[in-house]
Coordinates of C-alpha atoms in Angstrom, one line a residue:
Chain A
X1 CA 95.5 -160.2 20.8
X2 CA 96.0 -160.8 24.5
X3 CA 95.3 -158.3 27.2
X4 CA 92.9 -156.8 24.6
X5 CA 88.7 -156.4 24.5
X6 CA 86.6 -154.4 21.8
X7 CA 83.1 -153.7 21.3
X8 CA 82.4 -151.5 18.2
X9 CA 79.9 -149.6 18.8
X10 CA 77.1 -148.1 16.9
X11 CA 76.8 -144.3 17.6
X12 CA 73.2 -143.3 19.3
X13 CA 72.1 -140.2 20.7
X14 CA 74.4 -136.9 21.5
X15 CA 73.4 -134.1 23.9
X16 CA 74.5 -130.9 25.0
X17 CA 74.5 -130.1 28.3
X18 CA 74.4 -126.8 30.1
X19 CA 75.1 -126.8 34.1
X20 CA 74.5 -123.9 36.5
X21 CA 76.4 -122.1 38.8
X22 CA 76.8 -124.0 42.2
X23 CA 75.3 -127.1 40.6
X24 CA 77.1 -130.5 41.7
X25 CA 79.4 -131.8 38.4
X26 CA 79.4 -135.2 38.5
X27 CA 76.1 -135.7 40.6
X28 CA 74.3 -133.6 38.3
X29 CA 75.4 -135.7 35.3
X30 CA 74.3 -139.2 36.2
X31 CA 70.7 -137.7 37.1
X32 CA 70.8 -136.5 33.8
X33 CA 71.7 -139.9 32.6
X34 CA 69.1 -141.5 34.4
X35 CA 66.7 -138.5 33.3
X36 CA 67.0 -139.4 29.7
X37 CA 67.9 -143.2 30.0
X38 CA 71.4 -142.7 28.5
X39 CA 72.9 -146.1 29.9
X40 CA 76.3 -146.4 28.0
X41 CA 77.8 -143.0 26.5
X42 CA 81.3 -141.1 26.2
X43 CA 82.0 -137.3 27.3
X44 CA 83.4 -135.4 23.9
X45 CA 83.8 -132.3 25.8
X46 CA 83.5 -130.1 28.5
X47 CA 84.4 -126.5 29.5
X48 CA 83.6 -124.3 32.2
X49 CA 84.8 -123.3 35.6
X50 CA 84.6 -125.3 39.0
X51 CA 85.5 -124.7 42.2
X52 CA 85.3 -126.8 45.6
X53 CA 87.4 -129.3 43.2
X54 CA 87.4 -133.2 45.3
X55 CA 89.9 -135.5 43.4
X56 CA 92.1 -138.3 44.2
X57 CA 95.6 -139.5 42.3
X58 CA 97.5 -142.8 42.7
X59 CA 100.4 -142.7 45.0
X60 CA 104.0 -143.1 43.2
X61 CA 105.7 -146.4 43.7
X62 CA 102.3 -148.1 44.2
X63 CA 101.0 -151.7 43.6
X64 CA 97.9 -152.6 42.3
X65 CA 95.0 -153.4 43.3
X66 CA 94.7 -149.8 44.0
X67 CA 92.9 -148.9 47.8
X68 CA 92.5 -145.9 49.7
X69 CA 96.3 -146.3 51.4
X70 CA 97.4 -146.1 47.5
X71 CA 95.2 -142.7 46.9
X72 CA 95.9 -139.1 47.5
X73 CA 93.0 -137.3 47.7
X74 CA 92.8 -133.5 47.1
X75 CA 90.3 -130.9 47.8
X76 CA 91.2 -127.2 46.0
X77 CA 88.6 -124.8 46.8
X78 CA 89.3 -122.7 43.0
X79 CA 87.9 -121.3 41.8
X80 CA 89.4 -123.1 38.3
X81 CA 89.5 -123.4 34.5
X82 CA 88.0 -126.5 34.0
X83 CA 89.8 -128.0 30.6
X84 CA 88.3 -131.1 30.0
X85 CA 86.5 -134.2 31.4
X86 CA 87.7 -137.7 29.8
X87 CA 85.5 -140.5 30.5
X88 CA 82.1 -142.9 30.3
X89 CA 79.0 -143.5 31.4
X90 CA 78.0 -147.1 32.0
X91 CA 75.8 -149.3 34.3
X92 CA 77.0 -151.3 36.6
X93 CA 76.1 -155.0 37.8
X94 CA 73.2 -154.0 39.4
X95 CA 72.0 -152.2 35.8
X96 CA 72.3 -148.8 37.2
X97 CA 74.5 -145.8 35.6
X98 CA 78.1 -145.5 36.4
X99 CA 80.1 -142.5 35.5
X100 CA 83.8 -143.0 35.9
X101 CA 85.8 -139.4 35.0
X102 CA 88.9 -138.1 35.2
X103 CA 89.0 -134.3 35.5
X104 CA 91.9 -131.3 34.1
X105 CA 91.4 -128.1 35.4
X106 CA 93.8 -124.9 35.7
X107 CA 94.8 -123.0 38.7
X108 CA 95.4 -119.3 38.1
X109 CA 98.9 -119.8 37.9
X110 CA 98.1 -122.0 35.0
X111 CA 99.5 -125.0 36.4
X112 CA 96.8 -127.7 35.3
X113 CA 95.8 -130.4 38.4
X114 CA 93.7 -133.4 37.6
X115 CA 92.8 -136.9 39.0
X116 CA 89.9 -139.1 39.3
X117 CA 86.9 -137.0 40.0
X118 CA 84.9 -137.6 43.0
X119 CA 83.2 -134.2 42.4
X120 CA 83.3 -130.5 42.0
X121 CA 80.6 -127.7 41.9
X122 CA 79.9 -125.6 38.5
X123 CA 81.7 -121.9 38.9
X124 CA 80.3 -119.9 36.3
X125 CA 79.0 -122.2 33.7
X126 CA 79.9 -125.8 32.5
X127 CA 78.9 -127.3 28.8
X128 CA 79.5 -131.0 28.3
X129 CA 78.7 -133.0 25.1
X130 CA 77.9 -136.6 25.7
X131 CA 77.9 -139.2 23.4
X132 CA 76.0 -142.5 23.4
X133 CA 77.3 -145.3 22.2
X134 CA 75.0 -148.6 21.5
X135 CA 77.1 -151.2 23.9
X136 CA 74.6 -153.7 25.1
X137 CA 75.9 -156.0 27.5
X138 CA 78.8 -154.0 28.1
X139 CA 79.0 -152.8 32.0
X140 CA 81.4 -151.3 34.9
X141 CA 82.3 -154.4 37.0
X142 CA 85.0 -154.0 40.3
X143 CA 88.4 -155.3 38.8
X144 CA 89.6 -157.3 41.6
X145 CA 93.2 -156.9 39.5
X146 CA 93.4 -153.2 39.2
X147 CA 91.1 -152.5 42.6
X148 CA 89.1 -150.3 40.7
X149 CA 85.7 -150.5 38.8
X150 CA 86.3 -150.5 34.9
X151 CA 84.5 -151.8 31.9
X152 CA 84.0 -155.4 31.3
X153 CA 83.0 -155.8 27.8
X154 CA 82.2 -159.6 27.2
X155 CA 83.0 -162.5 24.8
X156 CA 85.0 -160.0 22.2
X157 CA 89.1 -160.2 23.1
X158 CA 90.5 -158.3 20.3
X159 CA 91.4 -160.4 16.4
Chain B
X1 CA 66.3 -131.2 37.3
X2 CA 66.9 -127.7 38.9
X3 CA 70.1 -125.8 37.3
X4 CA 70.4 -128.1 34.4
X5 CA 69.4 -127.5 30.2
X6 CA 70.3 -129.4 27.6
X7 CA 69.5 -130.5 24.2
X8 CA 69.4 -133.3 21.8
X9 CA 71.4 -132.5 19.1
X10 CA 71.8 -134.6 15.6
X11 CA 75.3 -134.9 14.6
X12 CA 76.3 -133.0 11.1
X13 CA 79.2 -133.0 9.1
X14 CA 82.7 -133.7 10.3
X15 CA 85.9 -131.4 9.5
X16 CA 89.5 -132.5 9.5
X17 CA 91.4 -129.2 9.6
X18 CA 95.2 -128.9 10.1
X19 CA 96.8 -125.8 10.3
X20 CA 100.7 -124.4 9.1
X21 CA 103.4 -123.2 11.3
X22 CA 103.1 -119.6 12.3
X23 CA 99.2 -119.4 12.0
X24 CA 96.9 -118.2 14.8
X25 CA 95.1 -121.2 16.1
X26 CA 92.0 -119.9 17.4
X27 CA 91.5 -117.1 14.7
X28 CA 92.0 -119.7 11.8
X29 CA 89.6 -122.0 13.5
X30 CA 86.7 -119.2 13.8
X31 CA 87.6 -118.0 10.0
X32 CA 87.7 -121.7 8.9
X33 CA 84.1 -122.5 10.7
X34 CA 82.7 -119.1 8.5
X35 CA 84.2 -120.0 5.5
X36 CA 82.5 -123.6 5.8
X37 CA 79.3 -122.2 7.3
X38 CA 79.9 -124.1 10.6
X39 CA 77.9 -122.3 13.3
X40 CA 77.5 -125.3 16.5
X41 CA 80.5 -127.6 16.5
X42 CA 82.7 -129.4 19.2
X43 CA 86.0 -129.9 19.0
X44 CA 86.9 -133.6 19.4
X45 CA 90.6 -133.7 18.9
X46 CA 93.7 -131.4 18.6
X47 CA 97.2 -132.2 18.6
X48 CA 100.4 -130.5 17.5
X49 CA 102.5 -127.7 19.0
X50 CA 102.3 -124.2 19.4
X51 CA 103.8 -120.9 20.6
X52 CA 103.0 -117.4 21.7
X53 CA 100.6 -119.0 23.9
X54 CA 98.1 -116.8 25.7
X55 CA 96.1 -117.7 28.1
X56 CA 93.9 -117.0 31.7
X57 CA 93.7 -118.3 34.5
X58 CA 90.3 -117.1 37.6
X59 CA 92.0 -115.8 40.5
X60 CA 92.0 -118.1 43.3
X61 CA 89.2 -116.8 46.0
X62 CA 87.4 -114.8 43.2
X63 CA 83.4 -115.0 43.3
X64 CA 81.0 -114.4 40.2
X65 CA 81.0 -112.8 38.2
X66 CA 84.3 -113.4 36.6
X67 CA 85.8 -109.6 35.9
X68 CA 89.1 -108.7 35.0
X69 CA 90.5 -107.9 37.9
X70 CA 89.6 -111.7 39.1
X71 CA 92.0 -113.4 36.1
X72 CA 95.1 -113.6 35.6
X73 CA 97.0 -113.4 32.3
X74 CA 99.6 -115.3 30.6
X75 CA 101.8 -115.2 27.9
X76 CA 104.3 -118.2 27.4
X77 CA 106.8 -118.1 24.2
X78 CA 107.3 -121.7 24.2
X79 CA 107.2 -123.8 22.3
X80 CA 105.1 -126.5 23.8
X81 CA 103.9 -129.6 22.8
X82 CA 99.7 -128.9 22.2
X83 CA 97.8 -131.0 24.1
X84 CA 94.3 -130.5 23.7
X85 CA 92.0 -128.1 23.0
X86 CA 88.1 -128.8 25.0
X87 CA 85.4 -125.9 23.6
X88 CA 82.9 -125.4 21.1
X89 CA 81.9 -122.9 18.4
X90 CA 78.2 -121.4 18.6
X91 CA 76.7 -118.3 17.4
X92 CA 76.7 -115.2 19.3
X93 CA 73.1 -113.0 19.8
X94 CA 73.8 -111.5 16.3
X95 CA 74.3 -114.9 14.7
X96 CA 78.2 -114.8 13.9
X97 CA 79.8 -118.1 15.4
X98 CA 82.1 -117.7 18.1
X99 CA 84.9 -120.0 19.6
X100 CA 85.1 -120.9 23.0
X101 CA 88.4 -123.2 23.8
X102 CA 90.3 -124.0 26.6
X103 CA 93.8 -125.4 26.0
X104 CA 96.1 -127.5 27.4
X105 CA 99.9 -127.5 27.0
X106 CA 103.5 -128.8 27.7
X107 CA 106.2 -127.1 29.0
X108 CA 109.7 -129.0 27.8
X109 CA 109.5 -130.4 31.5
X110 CA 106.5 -131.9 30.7
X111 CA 104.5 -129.3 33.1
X112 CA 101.0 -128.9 31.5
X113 CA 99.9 -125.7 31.6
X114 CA 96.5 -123.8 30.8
X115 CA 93.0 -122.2 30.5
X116 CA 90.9 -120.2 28.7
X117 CA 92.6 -119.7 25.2
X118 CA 93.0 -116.2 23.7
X119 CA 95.5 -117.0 20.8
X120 CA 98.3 -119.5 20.2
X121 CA 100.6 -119.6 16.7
X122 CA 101.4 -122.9 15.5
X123 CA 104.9 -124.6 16.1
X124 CA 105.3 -126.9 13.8
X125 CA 101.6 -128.6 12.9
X126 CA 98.4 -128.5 14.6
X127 CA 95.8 -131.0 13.4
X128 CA 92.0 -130.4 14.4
X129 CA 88.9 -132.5 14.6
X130 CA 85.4 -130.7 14.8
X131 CA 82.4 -132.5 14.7
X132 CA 79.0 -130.4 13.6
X133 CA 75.9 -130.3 15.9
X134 CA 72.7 -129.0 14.9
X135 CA 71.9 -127.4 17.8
X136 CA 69.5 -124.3 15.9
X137 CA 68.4 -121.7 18.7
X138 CA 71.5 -122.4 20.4
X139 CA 73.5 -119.2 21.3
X140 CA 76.6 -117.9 23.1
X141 CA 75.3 -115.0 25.2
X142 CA 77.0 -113.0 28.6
X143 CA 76.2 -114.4 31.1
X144 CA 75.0 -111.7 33.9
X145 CA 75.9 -114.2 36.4
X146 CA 78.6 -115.5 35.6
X147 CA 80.2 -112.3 33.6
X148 CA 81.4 -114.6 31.0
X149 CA 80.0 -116.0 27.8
X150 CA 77.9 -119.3 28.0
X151 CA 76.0 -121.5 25.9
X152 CA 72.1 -120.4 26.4
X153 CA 70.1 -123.2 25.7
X154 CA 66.1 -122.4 25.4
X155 CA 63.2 -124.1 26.7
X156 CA 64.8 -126.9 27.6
X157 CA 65.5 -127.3 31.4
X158 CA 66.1 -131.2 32.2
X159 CA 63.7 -133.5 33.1
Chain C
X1 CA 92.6 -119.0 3.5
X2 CA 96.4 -119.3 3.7
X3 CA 97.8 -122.0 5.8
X4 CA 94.7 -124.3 6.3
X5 CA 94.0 -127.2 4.7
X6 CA 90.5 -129.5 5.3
X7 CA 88.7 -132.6 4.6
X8 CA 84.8 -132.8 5.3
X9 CA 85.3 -136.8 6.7
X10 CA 82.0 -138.9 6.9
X11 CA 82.3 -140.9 10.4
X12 CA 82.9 -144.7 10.2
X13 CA 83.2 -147.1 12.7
X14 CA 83.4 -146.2 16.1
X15 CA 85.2 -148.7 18.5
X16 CA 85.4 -149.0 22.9
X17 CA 88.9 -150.7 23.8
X18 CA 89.6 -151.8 26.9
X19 CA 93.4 -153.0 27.5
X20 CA 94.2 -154.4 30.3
X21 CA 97.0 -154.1 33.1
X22 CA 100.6 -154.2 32.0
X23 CA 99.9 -153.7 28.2
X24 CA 102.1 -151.4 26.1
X25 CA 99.4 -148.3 25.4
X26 CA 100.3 -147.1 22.5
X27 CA 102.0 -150.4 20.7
X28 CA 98.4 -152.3 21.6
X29 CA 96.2 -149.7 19.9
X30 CA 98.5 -149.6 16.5
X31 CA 98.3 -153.4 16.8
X32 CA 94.3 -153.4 17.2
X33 CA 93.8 -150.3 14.4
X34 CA 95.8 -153.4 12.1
X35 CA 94.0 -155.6 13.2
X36 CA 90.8 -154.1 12.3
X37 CA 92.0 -152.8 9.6
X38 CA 91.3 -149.1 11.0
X39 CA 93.2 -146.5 8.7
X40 CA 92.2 -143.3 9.9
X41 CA 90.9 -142.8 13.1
X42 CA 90.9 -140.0 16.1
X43 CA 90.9 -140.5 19.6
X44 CA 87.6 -139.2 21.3
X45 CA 88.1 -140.7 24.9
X46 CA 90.9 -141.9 26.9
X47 CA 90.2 -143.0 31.0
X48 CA 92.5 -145.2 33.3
X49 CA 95.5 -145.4 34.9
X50 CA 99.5 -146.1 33.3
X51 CA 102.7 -146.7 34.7
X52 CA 106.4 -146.2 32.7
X53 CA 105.2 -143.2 31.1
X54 CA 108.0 -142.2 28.3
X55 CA 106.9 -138.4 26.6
X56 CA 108.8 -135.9 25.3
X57 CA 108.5 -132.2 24.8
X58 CA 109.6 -129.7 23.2
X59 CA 112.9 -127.3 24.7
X60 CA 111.5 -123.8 25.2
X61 CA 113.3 -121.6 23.0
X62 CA 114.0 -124.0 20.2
X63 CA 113.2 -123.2 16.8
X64 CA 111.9 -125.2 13.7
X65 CA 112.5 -128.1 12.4
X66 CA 111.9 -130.2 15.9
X67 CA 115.2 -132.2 15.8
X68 CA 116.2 -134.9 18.8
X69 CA 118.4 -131.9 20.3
X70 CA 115.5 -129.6 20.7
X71 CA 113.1 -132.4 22.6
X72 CA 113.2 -133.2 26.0
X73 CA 112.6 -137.0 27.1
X74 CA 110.6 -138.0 29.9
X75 CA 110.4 -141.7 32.1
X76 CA 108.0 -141.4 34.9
X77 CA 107.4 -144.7 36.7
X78 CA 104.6 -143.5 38.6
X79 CA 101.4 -145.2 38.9
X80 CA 99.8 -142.2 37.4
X81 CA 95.9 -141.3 36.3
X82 CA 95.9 -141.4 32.6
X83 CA 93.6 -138.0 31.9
X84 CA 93.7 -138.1 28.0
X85 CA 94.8 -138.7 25.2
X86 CA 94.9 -136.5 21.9
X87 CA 96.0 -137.7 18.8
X88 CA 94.9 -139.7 15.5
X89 CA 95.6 -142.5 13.4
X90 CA 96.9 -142.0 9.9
X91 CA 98.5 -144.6 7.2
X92 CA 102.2 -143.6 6.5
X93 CA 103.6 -143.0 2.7
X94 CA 103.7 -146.8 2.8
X95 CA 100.2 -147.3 3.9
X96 CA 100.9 -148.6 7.6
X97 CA 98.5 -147.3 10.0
X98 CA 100.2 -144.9 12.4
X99 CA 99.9 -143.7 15.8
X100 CA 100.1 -140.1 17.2
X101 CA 99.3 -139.5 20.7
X102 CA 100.1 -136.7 22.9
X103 CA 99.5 -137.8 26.9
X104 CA 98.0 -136.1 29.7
X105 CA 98.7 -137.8 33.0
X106 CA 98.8 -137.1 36.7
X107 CA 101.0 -137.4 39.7
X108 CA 99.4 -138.2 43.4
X109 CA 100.3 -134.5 43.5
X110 CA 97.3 -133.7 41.9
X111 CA 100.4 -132.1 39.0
X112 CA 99.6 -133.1 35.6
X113 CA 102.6 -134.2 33.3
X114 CA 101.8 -134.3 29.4
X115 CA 103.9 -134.1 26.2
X116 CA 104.0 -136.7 23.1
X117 CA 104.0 -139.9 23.9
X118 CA 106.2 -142.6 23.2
X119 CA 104.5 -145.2 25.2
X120 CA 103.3 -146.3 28.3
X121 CA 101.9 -149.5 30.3
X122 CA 98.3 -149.8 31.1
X123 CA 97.9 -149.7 35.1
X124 CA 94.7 -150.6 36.5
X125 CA 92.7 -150.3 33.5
X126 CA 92.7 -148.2 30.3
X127 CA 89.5 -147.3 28.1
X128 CA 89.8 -145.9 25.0
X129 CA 86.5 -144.4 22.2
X130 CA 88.5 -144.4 19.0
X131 CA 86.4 -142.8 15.6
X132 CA 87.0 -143.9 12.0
X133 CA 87.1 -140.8 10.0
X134 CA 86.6 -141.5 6.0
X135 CA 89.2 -139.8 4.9
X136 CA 90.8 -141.9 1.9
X137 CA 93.8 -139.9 0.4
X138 CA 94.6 -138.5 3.8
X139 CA 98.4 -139.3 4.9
X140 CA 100.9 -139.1 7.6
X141 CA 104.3 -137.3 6.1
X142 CA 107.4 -136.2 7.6
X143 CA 107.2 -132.2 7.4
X144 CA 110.1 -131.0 6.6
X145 CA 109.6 -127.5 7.8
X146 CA 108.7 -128.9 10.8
X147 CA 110.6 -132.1 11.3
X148 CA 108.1 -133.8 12.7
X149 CA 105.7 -136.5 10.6
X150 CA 102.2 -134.6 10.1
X151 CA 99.0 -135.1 8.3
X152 CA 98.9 -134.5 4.9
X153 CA 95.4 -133.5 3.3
X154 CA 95.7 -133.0 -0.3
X155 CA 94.0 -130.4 -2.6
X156 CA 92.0 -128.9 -0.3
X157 CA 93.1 -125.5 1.0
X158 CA 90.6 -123.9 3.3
X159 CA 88.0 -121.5 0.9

């Protein structure tokens, strides 16, 4: 099946995670990572409230590989709903812990903004349950197609 | 790691629950976790549609802890097109589970809209996956802080 | 408990895709859930980027069953951030694995755009946690209160 790679993966650990006010999002989660050597895992969930939201989105009309001319970044102080978190944790070439995330939170209005998350700080609490998933060998590599570091999951292209 | 608790939690049973048109989402789900004896859960999926959505939003500018005056209510008839649902269920201080979700929704535009979920009726099917953690000691208490409910983890700060 | 029905699932497999740029989304992962012969199956994780996004949602106002003049159809070109995906994978009356996804997505607005999905092509990258459920027996039927196909648990009304 071209343009297709798989891995299954066995499931390993799962944690619940509880963040504090002020505390730094995405920072906070790849110490944790490290913390408890949780090398390759998903996020099943995540709720809260952020504020001092830093995300980018790709501008309309452009061509890959994506670079910082084709990025809009925004920076909404909230504070907001946070509504979900979708995305992995993985190590990169160099064998340390990537997290890659893409972020939905709600403005009062409850008009929902998201993007790639560069990072955001904990309003009055954030829960996250992550999931690890046994993927040896599988790591975040730059895509020199897409621009972008994604996963590179070797030797498996899909039946 | 200052500002950060969690917990390892061993996965339990797994629930496929779908719900009928005109049912209240949220209430079915907490009655449904009771019925089953479900106490720490994550919700993993949700799809369908609903209507009578109600929802809040934090006021833009507010600081902790979040109080009435700093949210902001709505109440769309729909219907929309159900687009997730992040949150988990956990026992309160007196041990009866509570739900915690934050939804996300489509307008017909395809606008998403949300926040933190009071109620929603279902349009025409709603179809939810919960997964079971056994999280014992785990509790939803107020947070003084933050002036909202949050997961209270004990004795666990990170490492 | 009136209008809820539920299956306790066991969890099965549990599979990381990676497709890659210019792939159909949703056409690849019913062609990969064949191929593996994955029957019934939730979506826990969906990160990237798409372009040609084709959704629909629902007209506000409209009233059951959900019938082509009540939807509204969406083409966005974008490049957008693909910020989730909700949905399942359930064998028809027949016994062919199908597909239903709703979309959340974003503009370089920071706006997110959602609704269900009819399909979309993979961008940069796109990486996707699906989860076997065991739920032989389970279905996907068209409701015909609602109009829409839906999952179909048998004999097992919520206690």
């Amino acid at each position: 099946m071209q343009g297709l790679w798989y891995r299954e993966v066995e499931q390993g650990r799962r944690f619940l995670v509880k963040l504090a006010p002020g505390e730094p999002l995405r920072q906070r989660l790849v110490e944790f990572a490290r913390a408890v050597d949780l090398r390759h895992a998903v996020v099943v969930s995540a709720v809260g409230s952020v504020q001092d939201l830093r995300f980018r989105g790709i501008k309309a009309g452009a061509s890959l590989p994506i670079t910082p001319p084709r990025m809009h970044l925004h920076e909404v102080a909230g504070p907001l709903e946070l509504l979900g978190l979708a995305g992995n944790l993985l190590p990169d070439e160099r064998g340390e812990v990537t997290c890659h995330l893409h972020v939905m939170a709600a403005r009062s209005s409850g008009e929902v903004l998201g993007g790639h998350l560069f990072d955001a700080r904990v309003f009055a609490t954030c829960e996250v349950v992550l999931s690890e998933i046994r993927a040896e060998g599988v790591e975040r590599h730059l895509s020199r197609t897409g621009g972008v570091p994604a996963a590179f999951i070797p030797d498996e292209p899909a039946p």
